[in-house]
XYZ file of C-alpha atoms in Angstrom:
659
model
C 116.143 215.746 46.472
C 116.710 214.700 42.897
C 119.844 216.849 42.794
C 121.321 214.965 45.770
C 120.548 211.588 44.190
C 122.247 212.580 40.978
C 125.342 213.702 42.870
C 125.340 210.406 44.790
C 125.130 208.325 41.668
C 127.868 210.316 39.990
C 130.219 209.596 42.854
C 129.354 205.864 42.619
C 130.671 205.672 39.097
C 133.911 203.710 38.942
C 136.761 205.935 38.006
C 139.675 203.482 38.421
C 139.941 199.642 38.447
C 142.592 197.637 40.266
C 143.018 193.943 39.397
C 145.150 191.810 41.734
C 146.651 188.463 40.613
C 147.709 186.096 43.363
C 148.879 182.494 43.846
C 145.886 180.570 45.133
C 148.022 177.674 46.423
C 148.755 179.575 49.640
C 146.185 179.873 52.404
C 147.061 183.598 53.048
C 147.909 184.626 49.453
C 144.674 186.482 48.635
C 144.689 188.595 51.837
C 148.396 189.357 51.522
C 148.173 190.512 47.892
C 145.051 192.604 48.594
C 146.847 194.302 51.475
C 149.738 195.199 49.182
C 147.272 196.710 46.660
C 145.472 198.714 49.361
C 148.766 200.095 50.692
C 149.750 201.125 47.152
C 146.462 203.002 46.669
C 146.789 204.684 50.059
C 150.295 205.913 49.442
C 149.445 207.056 45.942
C 146.832 209.453 47.342
C 149.030 210.984 50.071
C 149.933 214.683 49.814
C 153.179 215.552 48.194
C 156.064 215.546 50.609
C 154.383 213.116 53.042
C 156.557 210.464 54.621
C 155.344 207.157 53.152
C 156.743 205.133 56.029
C 154.355 206.808 58.390
C 151.293 205.590 56.510
C 150.186 201.985 55.960
C 147.498 199.346 56.425
C 148.195 196.220 58.479
C 146.024 193.151 57.624
C 145.531 190.214 59.993
C 144.153 186.923 58.567
C 143.068 184.100 60.907
C 141.221 181.233 59.095
C 138.830 179.204 61.234
C 139.983 175.636 62.053
C 137.989 172.789 60.487
C 135.761 170.986 62.968
C 136.131 167.258 63.702
C 132.965 166.577 61.721
C 134.285 168.529 58.727
C 137.593 166.649 58.826
C 135.778 163.291 59.101
C 133.539 164.208 56.173
C 136.506 165.178 54.037
C 138.321 161.984 54.999
C 135.322 159.818 54.121
C 134.875 161.569 50.781
C 138.529 161.095 49.931
C 138.543 157.401 50.951
C 135.219 156.437 49.360
C 136.894 155.382 46.130
C 139.612 153.537 48.023
C 136.930 151.701 50.027
C 135.466 150.437 46.764
C 138.947 149.281 45.769
C 139.259 147.411 49.082
C 135.934 145.650 48.463
C 137.139 144.638 45.001
C 140.242 143.097 46.571
C 138.057 141.189 49.040
C 135.913 139.982 46.137
C 138.932 138.674 44.255
C 140.627 137.106 47.267
C 137.453 135.243 48.308
C 137.682 132.810 45.405
C 141.350 131.891 45.829
C 141.183 130.131 49.245
C 137.873 128.467 48.328
C 139.663 126.642 45.515
C 142.125 125.020 47.913
C 139.566 122.474 49.173
C 138.709 121.070 45.734
C 141.525 118.544 45.578
C 141.230 117.786 49.301
C 137.588 116.792 48.873
C 138.422 114.673 45.846
C 141.139 112.863 47.794
C 138.791 112.260 50.725
C 135.880 111.029 48.602
C 138.052 108.660 46.563
C 139.809 107.613 49.805
C 143.181 108.512 48.313
C 143.873 110.598 51.422
C 142.950 107.702 53.682
C 145.151 105.380 51.658
C 148.074 107.777 52.173
C 147.436 107.701 55.926
C 147.320 103.904 55.862
C 150.598 103.956 53.920
C 152.325 105.819 56.742
C 151.723 109.543 56.194
C 150.898 111.324 59.448
C 148.012 113.821 59.370
C 150.387 116.588 60.494
C 152.716 116.018 57.536
C 149.776 115.729 55.133
C 148.186 119.015 56.161
C 151.495 120.895 56.413
C 152.407 119.833 52.880
C 149.018 120.978 51.601
C 149.324 124.262 53.491
C 152.778 125.051 52.115
C 151.686 124.271 48.569
C 148.532 126.366 48.924
C 150.521 129.289 50.322
C 152.830 129.165 47.300
C 149.813 129.356 44.991
C 148.224 132.086 47.096
C 151.435 134.143 47.013
C 151.125 134.384 43.236
C 147.645 135.911 43.562
C 148.816 138.295 46.288
C 151.755 139.398 44.137
C 149.382 140.181 41.262
C 147.274 142.393 43.550
C 150.366 144.328 44.645
C 151.539 144.711 41.042
C 148.148 146.112 40.006
C 148.267 148.688 42.808
C 151.786 149.702 41.783
C 150.818 149.914 38.114
C 147.893 152.263 38.845
C 149.923 154.192 41.434
C 147.508 153.825 44.356
C 149.404 156.011 46.805
C 147.415 154.809 49.811
C 148.768 151.286 49.238
C 152.043 151.742 47.391
C 153.736 154.665 49.135
C 156.984 153.755 50.932
C 155.107 153.850 54.232
C 152.184 151.665 53.106
C 153.653 149.105 50.693
C 155.132 146.854 53.361
C 151.929 146.844 55.493
C 149.939 145.994 52.341
C 152.112 142.938 51.685
C 151.817 141.922 55.346
C 148.015 142.210 55.187
C 147.735 140.084 52.056
C 150.133 137.361 53.215
C 148.652 137.054 56.701
C 145.199 136.856 55.148
C 146.364 133.810 53.189
C 148.062 132.452 56.323
C 144.793 132.586 58.288
C 142.039 131.950 55.746
C 143.663 128.889 54.130
C 143.540 126.649 57.242
C 140.090 128.098 57.932
C 138.905 126.466 54.684
C 140.419 123.044 55.431
C 137.744 121.739 57.869
C 135.178 122.284 55.121
C 136.772 119.398 53.217
C 135.278 117.067 55.846
C 131.762 118.407 55.225
C 131.341 118.566 51.449
C 131.435 115.583 49.099
C 131.135 117.403 45.758
C 134.091 119.735 44.986
C 132.092 122.114 42.786
C 129.420 122.555 45.454
C 132.094 123.280 48.038
C 133.782 125.867 45.805
C 130.578 127.812 45.135
C 129.409 127.639 48.757
C 132.721 128.696 50.296
C 133.183 131.501 47.769
C 129.759 132.886 48.671
C 130.506 132.603 52.392
C 133.827 134.408 51.973
C 132.192 137.159 49.933
C 129.343 137.585 52.404
C 131.616 137.871 55.437
C 134.277 140.041 53.813
C 132.138 142.568 51.941
C 129.316 142.962 54.461
C 131.524 143.247 57.532
C 133.804 145.847 55.927
C 130.957 147.857 54.396
C 128.836 147.924 57.570
C 131.644 149.133 59.816
C 132.664 151.734 57.207
C 129.118 153.119 57.070
C 128.825 153.161 60.863
C 131.982 155.294 60.962
C 129.856 158.133 59.518
C 127.676 158.149 62.637
C 130.404 158.164 65.296
C 128.979 161.400 66.714
C 126.082 159.336 68.061
C 127.174 157.550 71.230
C 125.011 154.473 70.638
C 126.273 153.936 67.100
C 129.848 154.548 68.194
C 129.728 151.923 70.952
C 127.985 149.399 68.741
C 130.519 149.950 65.963
C 133.463 149.467 68.330
C 131.954 146.222 69.649
C 131.242 145.005 66.130
C 134.795 145.764 65.006
C 136.173 143.739 67.915
C 133.975 140.696 67.243
C 134.621 140.703 63.502
C 138.364 140.408 64.087
C 137.701 136.662 64.368
C 137.293 136.555 60.582
C 140.333 137.013 58.306
C 138.051 138.402 55.583
C 137.152 141.378 57.778
C 140.751 141.857 58.901
C 141.857 142.189 55.282
C 139.020 144.433 54.101
C 139.004 146.705 57.122
C 142.785 146.879 57.087
C 142.765 148.134 53.492
C 140.104 150.733 54.335
C 142.040 151.929 57.397
C 145.186 152.284 55.301
C 143.266 154.442 52.809
C 141.817 156.617 55.598
C 145.233 156.958 57.186
C 146.659 158.205 53.896
C 143.742 160.634 53.475
C 144.416 162.167 56.906
C 148.101 162.459 56.025
C 147.199 164.318 52.808
C 144.903 166.734 54.688
C 147.644 167.586 57.161
C 150.011 168.169 54.258
C 147.631 170.792 52.856
C 148.112 172.748 56.082
C 151.859 172.329 55.870
C 151.937 169.756 58.658
C 154.026 166.596 58.504
C 151.770 163.807 59.787
C 152.897 160.232 59.090
C 151.484 157.775 61.688
C 152.880 154.249 61.788
C 150.478 151.886 59.937
C 151.525 149.056 62.258
C 150.066 150.834 65.283
C 147.449 148.786 67.122
C 144.686 151.298 66.348
C 145.378 151.087 62.627
C 146.143 147.656 61.128
C 148.283 146.306 63.973
C 145.339 144.515 65.574
C 144.308 143.070 62.192
C 147.772 141.656 61.553
C 148.032 140.217 65.047
C 144.617 138.549 64.896
C 145.299 136.965 61.501
C 148.677 135.664 62.679
C 147.021 133.987 65.673
C 144.031 132.739 63.679
C 146.267 130.942 61.193
C 147.790 128.862 63.991
C 144.458 128.276 65.744
C 142.592 127.201 62.606
C 145.416 124.863 61.589
C 145.483 123.207 65.017
C 141.696 122.929 64.932
C 141.912 121.166 61.583
C 144.457 118.704 62.972
C 142.067 117.998 65.849
C 139.387 117.153 63.311
C 141.740 114.657 61.697
C 143.113 113.011 64.815
C 140.951 110.934 67.106
C 141.715 110.740 70.809
C 140.648 107.740 72.856
C 141.873 105.920 75.945
C 144.484 103.301 75.196
C 143.404 99.965 76.586
C 144.790 97.465 74.114
C 147.646 95.179 75.082
C 150.162 93.651 72.739
C 149.389 90.082 71.658
C 150.623 87.352 69.358
C 148.016 87.992 66.666
C 148.733 90.608 64.032
C 145.046 91.531 64.064
C 142.837 91.150 67.106
C 139.209 92.278 67.220
C 137.080 92.102 70.358
C 133.394 93.072 70.507
C 133.833 95.569 67.678
C 130.573 97.392 66.916
C 129.382 100.255 64.753
C 125.982 101.933 64.824
C 125.445 104.858 62.484
C 123.660 107.936 63.773
C 119.919 107.954 63.189
C 119.657 104.155 63.145
C 119.060 101.476 65.754
C 120.326 98.348 63.999
C 124.142 98.099 64.212
C 126.033 97.865 60.937
C 128.635 95.754 62.772
C 127.523 93.905 65.887
C 130.154 92.771 68.442
C 132.435 90.758 66.185
C 135.490 88.993 67.623
C 138.404 87.378 65.788
C 142.182 87.064 65.829
C 144.357 86.738 62.717
C 147.825 85.226 63.097
C 150.951 85.773 60.968
C 150.910 83.703 57.796
C 147.119 83.474 57.751
C 144.591 84.585 55.142
C 141.271 85.317 56.795
C 138.188 85.651 54.603
C 135.075 87.717 55.221
C 132.023 86.532 53.308
C 128.655 88.223 53.202
C 126.124 89.777 50.890
C 126.140 93.514 50.225
C 125.257 95.381 53.406
C 126.455 92.636 55.739
C 129.078 94.927 57.324
C 132.324 93.848 55.664
C 133.363 97.264 54.323
C 132.253 98.987 57.537
C 134.563 96.645 59.460
C 137.469 97.602 57.198
C 136.702 101.301 57.616
C 136.860 100.963 61.395
C 140.120 99.014 61.251
C 141.732 101.669 59.049
C 140.416 104.601 61.096
C 138.179 105.926 58.332
C 135.155 105.948 60.660
C 134.847 105.939 64.439
C 134.271 102.782 66.452
C 131.024 102.791 68.433
C 132.231 100.205 70.945
C 134.732 97.394 71.303
C 138.440 97.128 70.598
C 140.739 96.361 67.700
C 144.516 96.227 67.443
C 147.063 95.714 64.675
C 150.514 94.439 65.640
C 149.736 95.378 69.249
C 148.696 98.963 68.449
C 145.171 100.062 69.258
C 143.014 101.300 66.411
C 141.318 103.576 68.934
C 144.373 105.436 70.183
C 147.455 104.617 68.096
C 146.052 104.846 64.603
C 149.344 106.215 63.236
C 151.217 103.137 64.465
C 148.428 100.970 63.056
C 148.858 102.583 59.648
C 152.591 101.864 59.752
C 151.776 98.136 59.894
C 148.895 98.025 57.444
C 148.266 97.975 53.707
C 144.766 98.662 52.440
C 142.952 98.108 49.151
C 139.549 99.826 49.504
C 136.385 98.634 47.814
C 136.482 101.568 45.401
C 139.771 102.518 43.760
C 141.499 105.332 45.688
C 143.841 106.425 42.931
C 144.822 109.749 41.401
C 143.707 109.671 37.795
C 146.434 112.130 36.756
C 149.338 109.947 37.922
C 150.629 106.913 36.071
C 150.648 103.496 37.664
C 154.422 103.630 38.095
C 154.209 107.082 39.727
C 151.618 105.733 42.162
C 153.925 102.934 43.237
C 156.921 105.271 43.572
C 154.835 107.647 45.701
C 153.557 104.989 48.083
C 156.939 103.290 48.270
C 158.382 106.575 49.576
C 155.494 106.924 52.011
C 156.201 103.401 53.254
C 159.803 104.322 53.939
C 161.373 102.211 51.202
C 165.000 103.360 50.705
C 165.373 105.654 47.705
C 167.797 103.286 46.018
C 165.258 100.445 46.229
C 162.125 102.306 45.147
C 162.450 101.596 41.426
C 163.137 97.918 42.029
C 160.208 97.564 44.438
C 157.858 99.365 42.046
C 158.911 97.190 39.107
C 158.459 94.078 41.263
C 154.861 95.114 42.007
C 154.232 95.923 38.345
C 155.483 92.511 37.231
C 153.722 90.697 40.071
C 150.316 92.151 39.219
C 150.703 92.105 35.435
C 150.739 95.886 34.885
C 153.796 96.045 32.629
C 151.959 97.251 29.521
C 149.983 99.980 31.307
C 152.398 101.199 33.995
C 153.377 104.287 32.003
C 149.819 105.465 31.283
C 147.657 107.715 33.446
C 145.606 105.704 35.909
C 142.458 107.490 34.749
C 142.667 105.582 31.448
C 142.867 102.149 33.130
C 140.114 99.580 32.881
C 138.296 98.559 36.042
C 140.412 95.427 36.361
C 143.702 97.299 36.007
C 142.604 99.842 38.595
C 141.984 96.984 41.030
C 145.442 95.600 40.241
C 147.019 98.980 40.980
C 145.071 99.373 44.237
C 146.180 95.909 45.334
C 149.804 96.642 44.429
C 149.671 99.823 46.534
C 148.336 97.805 49.479
C 151.161 95.273 49.244
C 154.070 97.629 48.635
C 156.436 98.123 51.547
C 155.702 94.683 53.078
C 153.132 95.716 55.738
C 152.391 93.195 58.481
C 148.655 93.225 57.693
C 147.050 93.596 54.263
C 143.334 94.408 54.021
C 141.810 93.621 50.622
C 138.197 94.651 50.053
C 136.956 92.676 47.023
C 140.295 93.009 45.193
C 139.403 90.858 42.160
C 136.224 92.696 41.152
C 136.274 93.283 37.398
C 139.400 91.183 36.788
C 139.714 88.607 34.032
C 140.660 85.018 35.036
C 144.337 85.486 34.157
C 144.632 88.687 36.193
C 142.803 87.014 39.050
C 145.362 84.213 39.033
C 148.193 86.789 39.120
C 146.609 88.345 42.187
C 146.109 85.006 43.917
C 149.789 84.223 43.482
C 150.694 87.612 44.973
C 148.474 87.006 47.998
C 150.009 83.569 48.492
C 153.484 85.140 48.513
C 152.333 87.552 51.241
C 151.110 84.633 53.340
C 154.360 82.744 52.798
C 156.241 85.797 54.116
C 154.453 85.296 57.459
C 152.268 88.331 56.983
C 148.509 88.386 57.493
C 145.805 89.021 54.908
C 142.145 89.823 55.521
C 140.094 89.378 52.377
C 136.484 90.093 51.439
C 135.073 88.495 48.332
C 131.925 87.235 46.640
C 133.887 84.453 44.938
C 133.684 81.140 46.796
C 136.380 79.755 44.514
C 138.689 82.569 45.602
C 138.059 81.954 49.291
C 138.620 78.204 48.951
C 141.880 78.837 47.086
C 143.318 81.436 49.490
C 141.681 81.486 52.907
C 142.886 79.375 55.801
C 139.877 80.511 57.829
C 136.801 82.535 57.047
C 133.690 83.979 58.624
C 130.262 84.577 57.129
C 128.696 87.893 58.148
C 124.941 88.359 58.321
C 123.507 91.706 59.419
C 126.787 92.807 60.944
C 127.591 89.718 63.025
C 129.561 86.518 62.470
C 127.213 83.570 61.950
C 130.036 81.078 61.552
C 133.829 81.102 61.796
C 136.383 78.413 61.106
C 138.254 76.553 58.406
C 136.488 75.861 55.135
C 136.321 72.144 55.864
C 134.890 72.806 59.313
C 132.174 75.062 57.908
C 131.256 72.561 55.215
C 131.019 69.777 57.762
C 129.074 71.732 60.376
C 126.825 73.900 58.251
C 126.628 71.964 54.994
C 123.574 69.987 53.852
C 125.298 66.583 53.741
C 126.893 64.919 50.736
C 126.330 64.580 47.009
C 126.526 61.066 45.480
C 127.014 60.771 41.718
C 126.726 57.325 40.062
C 127.351 56.184 36.498
C 125.356 53.046 35.523
C 126.569 50.676 32.806
C 124.266 48.732 30.491
C 123.536 45.074 31.279
C 124.562 44.090 27.746
C 126.221 45.880 24.847
C 123.732 47.893 22.825
C 121.187 48.043 25.637
C 119.989 51.122 27.478
C 121.259 51.338 31.100
C 118.517 50.488 33.600
C 118.443 53.193 36.296
C 115.421 51.891 38.212
C 117.307 49.472 40.539
C 119.761 52.192 41.540
C 116.931 54.652 42.174
C 115.068 52.171 44.345
C 118.263 51.363 46.237
C 118.964 55.015 47.078
C 115.401 55.722 48.183
C 115.263 52.649 50.432
C 118.798 52.899 51.852
C 118.873 56.658 52.420
C 115.361 57.833 53.268
C 114.873 61.523 52.564
C 117.560 61.735 49.900
C 116.840 64.098 47.026
C 117.454 63.276 43.393
C 119.157 66.303 41.889
C 119.990 65.034 38.390
C 119.025 62.136 36.125
C 120.518 61.602 32.690
C 121.048 58.750 30.226
C 123.326 56.748 32.527
C 123.953 59.119 35.413
C 122.194 59.711 38.725
C 122.972 62.347 41.345
C 121.527 62.414 44.879
C 121.810 64.752 47.816
C 122.011 62.920 51.156
C 121.633 64.873 54.392
C 120.959 62.241 57.052
C 123.839 59.799 56.782
C 127.507 59.681 57.631
C 130.243 59.616 55.030
C 131.391 56.138 56.135
C 127.919 54.577 55.743
C 127.477 56.100 52.282
C 130.727 54.562 51.072
C 129.923 51.223 52.725
C 126.446 50.850 51.234
C 127.337 52.021 47.729
C 130.506 49.921 47.540
C 128.770 46.742 48.763
C 126.039 47.065 46.092
C 128.226 48.316 43.278
C 128.172 45.125 41.177
C 124.540 44.358 41.931
C 123.419 47.760 40.673
C 125.797 47.758 37.664
C 127.564 50.882 38.972
C 130.476 51.626 36.664
C 131.913 54.341 38.927
C 130.695 56.714 41.605
C 131.823 59.723 43.617
C 130.877 61.220 46.970
C 131.476 64.935 47.466
C 130.834 67.340 50.266
C 128.446 70.315 50.100
C 130.203 73.265 48.433
C 131.027 76.511 50.185
C 128.552 78.224 47.867
C 125.712 76.229 49.377
C 126.807 77.075 52.915
C 127.008 80.749 51.984
C 123.576 80.731 50.326
C 122.006 79.204 53.430
C 123.337 82.030 55.595
C 122.518 84.658 52.974
C 118.868 83.660 53.284
C 118.996 84.783 56.923
C 120.136 88.229 55.783
C 117.113 88.433 53.515
C 114.725 87.406 56.283
C 116.214 89.806 58.826
C 116.137 92.640 56.299
C 112.322 92.538 56.525
C 112.739 94.581 59.713
C 112.367 98.275 58.896
C 113.256 100.965 61.415
C 112.170 104.519 60.808
C 114.134 107.508 61.984
C 113.211 108.275 65.625
C 112.410 111.894 64.791
C 109.781 110.911 62.237
C 106.274 111.715 63.431
C 104.624 108.597 64.827
C 107.692 106.508 64.005
C 107.228 102.787 64.604
C 109.255 99.632 64.098
C 107.763 97.205 61.612
C 108.417 93.519 60.982
C 106.700 92.092 57.914
C 104.480 95.197 57.739
C 103.279 94.746 61.338
C 104.034 97.517 63.880
C 105.677 96.020 66.952
C 106.983 98.989 68.909
C 106.162 102.653 69.046
C 109.284 104.781 69.121
C 107.545 107.999 70.106
C 108.068 111.458 68.780
């Protein structure tokens, strides 16, 4: 037994070694080279004289095909890095479109955008200009992304087959996501808040949608996951962020499959534009860009039924009302007025009376709750573009671009008004001289004082000779000289047979400029008419001032007879002032003729040196109505959704509003 084992082991000892070197790049190289070695060994051990051609070993090699799961796994492994690259692109391209709303929000908040509309710019032109400018800026960012891919030689994006689809993906993403951001400018009021919020939204949609669908691709063997993933991919096509991210991932996977086929010696180059690859992404983004832009225009335009007829008045208001959501008391309550050419109409009222709200409705800044208004025969409700063509507007707060100079502002709005190019410089210089802005016209408007900003806003409202000029407290913050400059400018507008509607807290200003005025209290007109009519109808009578001379030189004037005369002749009169030789009385219950008659007939008897009779001032009329605003403001209305909300007057609940 031991002898047999020893013989066996001796025969196992290696007598000769054969080492075969082969090219491992070929799939059949190892088998082929081994077969050559085996044939060499066989023929070397043949008997002498044997025919070598009659002896040989034939080898057959048939590698097993990779399964679908194995191919998918290889593809995913190859494209994992490229998927991370795609997510990085989404991350970078989420901040770019979010920045486009910053200036739009600033223009809306400062009302510079609204002022451009009032100056004649149509919303379509405004948004198209913004879109073109934003696309130019976006193209720079897209070009940088492409250059980075080329620099790092990312074959899946920069090969001759994939470079053009990459550019198409990036540009159509900008085409679709930019107008998608525009409606957000109507929602936010702080640019920085909008930028952070929109960037986060873009990141959330882009990264999560692309990553989730990529992960679900690993479980396509499960029918439920496969169907859910296909449905999710279809729904997410509504978002440009997903179209970009998923398109980049699909391009990487497509290139990975092409590389795998090349390893087997197969030429596989599918068209990236095919619907199943990125074709559907490109198509959806192309459509979304148009849809989102049209949707944004719909937000800007307001559509109402046209029911306003042309009339002789430049401005006609009938039952105009505005009630803000969440409140029950109207900010403007059924006001009616007509303003003719060559007329300056004044709106007086304390803060909160509804003056600025009225202007905002007339300019289309806010919607009208009910009623009608027309400018030069064009309805504010339906033909707001035609209204803007006939209107100049100076808002309560300066709607100016702080980066532009005063002269650049006037040139800009002169062009918007349609002033011929050859006349723009002359018109701008006329406005600068008229409003006293010569020294500051070349400086940035952001460095102007409050008074100079009001001058510039007023000049913008007047440029282009609009038929109606709306001035909301134009002289706020102005010095007396600047105020006089402005008054002269307004008078020239009136002399040109154009209409001016003016709000002011200065009674002196209204008396100097206004042909008619109305006093607003809690959103409604309490009185309307000429200044003289209002003084006569709503004033508290007359003021009599008398100067008494001394009976003899060196003596003190005796005021007692004059005092007794006034108290007996005009019962109820009130002594307002009493000085060394002067008396002043307020008389409410007598006519102007009787006052003159009685004072003149007793002038010598009472030693009256001179006297004057004056009417109640407009300030006194205004103060009397302003007291009504204070009394009516005691009514407090809680929001209807507040638990147990009630309406209170003077701290007494009068009506339960329910829950």
